[in-house]
Coordinates of C-alpha atoms in Angstrom, one line a residue:
M98 CA 155.1 128.1 71.0
N99 CA 156.2 124.9 70.3
L100 CA 154.9 123.8 67.0
G101 CA 155.6 120.4 67.1
K102 CA 152.6 119.5 69.3
L103 CA 150.4 121.7 66.4
L104 CA 151.6 120.0 63.4
K105 CA 149.9 117.3 62.7
T106 CA 150.0 113.8 59.8
I107 CA 147.3 113.4 58.0
A108 CA 146.0 110.9 55.7
I109 CA 143.9 111.2 53.1
A110 CA 141.9 108.8 50.7
G111 CA 141.0 110.4 47.7
A112 CA 143.8 112.6 47.4
S113 CA 143.8 112.4 43.6
G114 CA 140.5 114.4 43.2
T115 CA 139.8 118.0 43.1
I116 CA 139.8 118.3 46.7
G117 CA 142.0 115.7 48.0
R118 CA 144.9 117.4 45.6
A119 CA 143.6 121.2 47.5
L120 CA 143.3 119.5 50.5
E121 CA 146.9 118.0 50.5
K122 CA 148.5 121.3 48.9
F123 CA 146.7 124.0 51.9
L124 CA 148.3 121.5 54.2
T125 CA 151.1 121.0 53.3
E126 CA 151.4 124.7 53.4
K127 CA 151.0 125.5 56.4
G128 CA 153.6 122.8 58.2
D129 CA 151.6 119.0 58.2
S130 CA 152.3 116.0 57.2
V131 CA 150.4 114.7 54.8
K132 CA 150.3 110.5 54.0
R133 CA 148.0 109.8 50.4
L134 CA 146.3 106.3 50.9
V135 CA 146.7 104.9 47.1
R136 CA 146.1 101.7 45.1
R137 CA 149.1 101.1 43.4
S138 CA 152.7 100.4 45.1
E139 CA 154.0 103.0 47.3
I140 CA 156.5 105.6 45.6
D141 CA 158.0 106.5 49.5
N142 CA 156.9 107.2 53.2
S143 CA 154.8 109.7 52.2
E144 CA 152.0 106.9 50.3
I145 CA 150.2 104.3 52.2
F146 CA 149.0 100.6 49.6
W147 CA 145.8 100.1 50.0
D148 CA 142.6 98.2 48.8
P149 CA 139.6 98.7 50.1
N150 CA 137.9 96.0 47.5
N151 CA 140.4 93.2 49.1
D152 CA 140.1 94.5 52.3
D153 CA 143.7 95.1 52.6
L154 CA 145.2 98.0 54.5
D155 CA 148.4 97.5 57.1
P156 CA 147.3 99.2 60.4
S157 CA 150.8 99.4 61.1
R158 CA 151.4 102.7 58.9
L159 CA 148.8 104.3 60.0
I160 CA 150.6 104.3 63.4
G161 CA 151.4 107.8 64.0
V162 CA 149.3 109.7 62.0
D163 CA 146.2 112.1 63.8
A164 CA 143.9 111.5 61.4
V165 CA 142.3 110.7 58.3
V166 CA 140.5 112.3 55.7
N167 CA 138.3 109.8 53.3
L168 CA 137.5 110.8 50.4
A169 CA 137.3 107.8 47.8
G170 CA 134.1 106.9 45.7
A171 CA 133.1 106.4 42.5
G172 CA 132.8 109.6 40.6
I173 CA 128.1 110.4 41.5
G174 CA 127.4 112.7 38.2
D175 CA 129.4 111.6 35.1
K176 CA 127.9 108.4 34.3
R177 CA 124.3 107.4 33.7
W178 CA 122.8 105.4 36.4
S179 CA 122.9 102.1 35.3
Q180 CA 122.5 99.5 37.6
K181 CA 125.9 98.8 37.7
R182 CA 127.5 102.2 38.3
M183 CA 124.6 103.2 41.6
D184 CA 126.5 99.7 42.4
Q185 CA 129.8 101.2 42.3
I186 CA 128.5 104.5 43.7
I187 CA 127.2 102.8 46.6
N188 CA 130.0 100.2 47.0
S189 CA 132.9 102.1 46.6
R190 CA 132.0 104.3 49.4
V191 CA 130.5 102.2 51.6
K192 CA 134.0 99.6 51.4
S193 CA 136.5 101.8 51.9
T194 CA 135.2 103.9 54.5
K195 CA 134.2 100.1 56.1
L196 CA 137.9 99.3 56.2
I197 CA 139.5 103.1 57.5
S198 CA 137.3 102.8 60.2
E199 CA 138.2 99.0 61.2
T200 CA 141.7 99.5 60.7
I201 CA 142.2 102.7 63.0
S202 CA 139.7 101.3 66.0
E203 CA 142.0 98.0 66.1
L204 CA 144.7 101.7 66.1
K205 CA 142.9 103.7 69.7
S206 CA 145.9 102.0 72.1
E207 CA 148.5 102.4 69.4
N208 CA 149.6 105.7 68.7
G209 CA 146.8 105.8 65.5
P210 CA 144.3 108.5 64.5
N211 CA 141.7 110.0 67.0
V212 CA 139.5 111.5 63.4
L213 CA 137.7 110.6 61.2
V214 CA 136.6 113.0 58.7
N215 CA 134.3 111.4 56.3
A216 CA 132.8 113.0 53.3
S217 CA 129.2 112.5 52.8
A218 CA 126.6 115.1 51.3
I219 CA 123.4 116.6 51.1
G220 CA 122.3 114.6 49.3
Y221 CA 121.5 112.5 52.4
Y222 CA 118.2 114.3 52.6
G223 CA 116.7 114.0 49.3
N224 CA 115.1 116.6 47.1
S225 CA 112.8 118.9 50.5
G226 CA 112.6 121.5 47.8
S227 CA 112.7 125.3 49.2
T228 CA 112.2 123.5 52.8
H229 CA 115.4 125.0 55.5
V230 CA 117.2 121.6 56.6
T231 CA 120.0 120.9 59.3
E232 CA 121.9 118.1 60.2
E233 CA 119.1 117.9 62.7
A234 CA 116.6 116.6 59.3
E235 CA 115.9 112.9 58.9
Q236 CA 116.8 110.9 56.2
G237 CA 115.3 112.1 52.7
E238 CA 114.5 109.9 50.0
G239 CA 115.8 108.2 46.6
F240 CA 119.0 107.3 45.6
L241 CA 121.2 108.8 47.1
A242 CA 120.2 109.4 50.1
H243 CA 120.3 105.8 50.5
V244 CA 124.0 106.6 49.3
C245 CA 125.0 108.3 52.3
S246 CA 122.9 106.7 54.7
N247 CA 124.7 103.7 54.5
W248 CA 128.4 105.5 54.2
E249 CA 128.2 107.4 56.6
K250 CA 126.6 104.2 58.9
S251 CA 129.8 101.9 57.7
T252 CA 132.4 104.5 60.2
Q253 CA 130.3 103.1 63.5
E254 CA 133.3 100.9 64.1
A255 CA 135.4 103.8 64.6
E256 CA 132.9 105.4 66.3
K257 CA 132.4 102.5 69.0
A258 CA 136.5 102.6 69.8
G259 CA 135.7 106.2 71.1
I260 CA 137.2 107.8 67.9
R261 CA 136.0 111.0 67.0
V262 CA 133.8 110.0 63.5
V263 CA 133.0 113.9 61.4
H264 CA 130.7 113.3 58.6
A265 CA 131.3 116.0 56.0
R266 CA 127.7 116.5 53.9
T267 CA 129.4 118.9 51.0
G268 CA 127.3 120.5 49.2
V269 CA 128.2 121.4 45.8
V270 CA 131.4 122.5 45.5
L271 CA 132.2 125.3 43.0
S272 CA 136.2 124.8 41.2
S273 CA 137.5 125.8 38.1
S274 CA 139.6 122.2 37.9
G275 CA 136.6 119.6 38.9
G276 CA 133.7 119.2 39.0
L277 CA 130.2 121.1 37.4
L278 CA 131.7 124.3 37.4
K279 CA 134.5 122.9 35.3
K280 CA 131.8 121.5 32.7
L281 CA 129.8 124.8 32.7
L282 CA 132.5 127.5 32.0
P283 CA 133.5 126.5 28.4
L284 CA 129.6 126.4 27.8
F285 CA 129.1 129.4 29.2
K286 CA 131.9 131.0 28.0
L287 CA 130.3 130.2 24.8
G288 CA 127.0 132.0 25.2
L289 CA 125.6 128.2 25.4
G290 CA 124.9 128.4 29.7
G291 CA 121.2 128.1 30.3
Q292 CA 119.0 127.4 33.0
I293 CA 118.4 123.5 33.4
G294 CA 114.1 122.8 34.0
S295 CA 112.0 125.7 35.9
G296 CA 115.4 126.6 37.7
K297 CA 113.7 127.2 40.3
Q298 CA 115.3 124.2 42.1
M299 CA 117.5 125.5 44.8
M300 CA 121.6 124.8 45.0
S301 CA 124.0 124.0 48.0
W302 CA 127.0 125.3 47.3
I303 CA 129.9 125.9 48.7
S304 CA 133.4 127.2 47.0
L305 CA 136.4 124.9 47.1
R306 CA 138.7 127.4 49.2
D307 CA 135.8 127.0 51.9
E308 CA 135.6 123.6 51.6
I309 CA 139.1 122.7 52.5
S310 CA 139.3 125.5 55.1
A311 CA 136.3 123.0 56.5
I312 CA 137.3 120.0 56.4
N313 CA 140.5 121.4 58.0
W314 CA 138.5 123.0 61.0
M315 CA 136.7 119.8 62.0
I316 CA 140.3 117.9 61.6
E317 CA 141.6 120.4 64.3
K318 CA 137.7 121.9 66.2
E319 CA 136.0 119.6 68.7
I320 CA 132.8 118.7 66.8
E321 CA 131.6 115.3 65.8
G322 CA 128.6 114.1 63.5
A323 CA 127.0 115.2 60.4
V324 CA 128.3 119.0 59.2
N325 CA 126.8 120.8 56.7
L326 CA 129.2 122.1 54.4
V327 CA 127.4 124.8 52.2
S328 CA 127.7 128.5 52.0
P329 CA 124.8 130.4 54.4
E330 CA 123.6 131.6 51.2
P331 CA 121.7 128.3 48.5
A332 CA 120.9 129.9 45.1
S333 CA 118.7 128.9 42.4
N334 CA 119.5 127.1 39.6
L335 CA 118.5 130.5 37.2
E336 CA 120.3 132.7 39.8
F337 CA 123.3 130.5 39.4
T338 CA 122.9 130.5 35.6
K339 CA 122.8 134.4 35.7
T340 CA 125.3 135.5 37.7
L341 CA 127.6 133.2 35.8
G342 CA 126.7 134.5 32.7
A343 CA 127.0 138.3 34.1
L344 CA 130.9 137.6 35.0
L345 CA 131.8 136.5 32.1
K346 CA 130.2 138.8 30.0
R347 CA 127.8 136.4 28.3
P348 CA 124.1 135.8 27.7
T349 CA 122.1 133.1 28.8
I350 CA 118.5 132.6 27.6
L351 CA 119.3 129.5 26.6
K352 CA 116.5 126.4 28.7
V353 CA 117.8 122.6 28.3
P354 CA 114.8 121.2 28.7
N355 CA 113.9 117.8 30.9
S356 CA 113.6 115.8 28.3
A357 CA 117.1 116.4 26.8
L358 CA 118.6 116.1 30.0
N359 CA 116.9 112.9 30.6
L360 CA 118.2 111.5 27.2
L361 CA 122.0 112.4 27.9
Y362 CA 121.4 111.2 31.3
G363 CA 118.5 109.1 32.7
R364 CA 115.9 110.2 33.9
Q365 CA 116.7 109.4 37.6
L366 CA 120.1 110.9 37.8
V367 CA 118.5 114.0 36.4
E368 CA 115.9 113.9 39.1
E369 CA 118.1 113.6 41.8
I370 CA 121.2 115.7 40.6
M371 CA 119.8 118.3 38.6
L372 CA 116.4 119.1 39.1
S373 CA 116.4 118.1 42.9
S374 CA 116.1 121.0 45.1
Q375 CA 118.1 121.1 48.6
F376 CA 118.4 124.7 50.5
V377 CA 120.3 123.3 53.2
V378 CA 122.1 125.5 56.4
P379 CA 125.2 124.8 57.5
K380 CA 124.2 125.2 61.4
K381 CA 126.9 123.9 62.9
L382 CA 129.6 125.9 61.5
Q383 CA 127.4 129.2 62.1
D384 CA 127.6 128.1 65.6
T385 CA 130.5 127.6 65.4
T386 CA 133.7 130.3 64.9
F387 CA 134.0 129.1 61.5
S388 CA 134.1 132.0 58.6
F389 CA 133.0 131.2 55.0
R390 CA 135.9 133.2 52.3
D391 CA 132.8 133.1 49.8
A392 CA 129.1 133.1 51.9
S393 CA 128.3 135.3 48.3
L394 CA 127.4 133.1 45.1
E395 CA 129.3 135.6 43.0
E396 CA 132.5 136.2 45.4
A397 CA 132.5 132.0 44.8
L398 CA 132.1 132.1 41.0
L399 CA 134.6 135.6 40.5
H400 CA 137.2 133.9 42.7
Q401 CA 136.9 130.6 40.4
I402 CA 137.0 132.4 37.3
S403 CA 139.8 134.9 37.7
S404 CA 142.4 132.1 39.4
K405 CA 143.5 128.7 38.4
S406 CA 142.5 126.6 41.9

């Protein structure tokens, strides 16, 4: 077996985030070469300078790269949604994706990347209630649906050039090192955890290690278009609350009222992120031989609580 043909060179935009760090570690440990897109001066050949705000990315630096994974984008749930913040959320995604898409489309005949795995989110579907949603569902309503739609359309130049493009529509990624779970763990450990609103809203989640495995899968397999990166077993907010409390052996009797959330975060963010219900099905992954390591919520939470990953 010629390992040289199996191992790849992967460029990652957004490598400093929770998913990006874990992906770089995973790829490096399996023997792939990783190049990080950075917005400062390059330290060594493992880094590639880029500046999406000024359309600056040297195409020659991507020659020899097999695939690009674009995870870049301003945080969605970490600040109130002022008009300025909403503009940052959408522009940071659209500009970075367009720049990567246009750059690699120029390299199609010059040993450039032939795969683009571009981040997206299940926010594309909007508030779908208890309806089971697959990749074939239409775009929903709301700001996040608008963001995701424009985000995905920004890969058009790469698609026109014949590059295989995958839109990783990711759910809530469970990791003790970042995102929702990192914020909730200190509160739950103090016995201050509780359901949000009615607790009936469905949460489509995925463990960090399954997220990373799925991204690697999409790099290696002939899959394209939108792919839902979520566990086959979504949970209601109440189920999530009770499961996390039980694993930590802490009470979860508190209830966080909508009015308090609106005061802290603003009504639109609360309605679209905290109170929105999404029962998303990972149909494309289920139709393949992809295997989830953390199919159940309890497994995923237990792994994160007992590890530092």
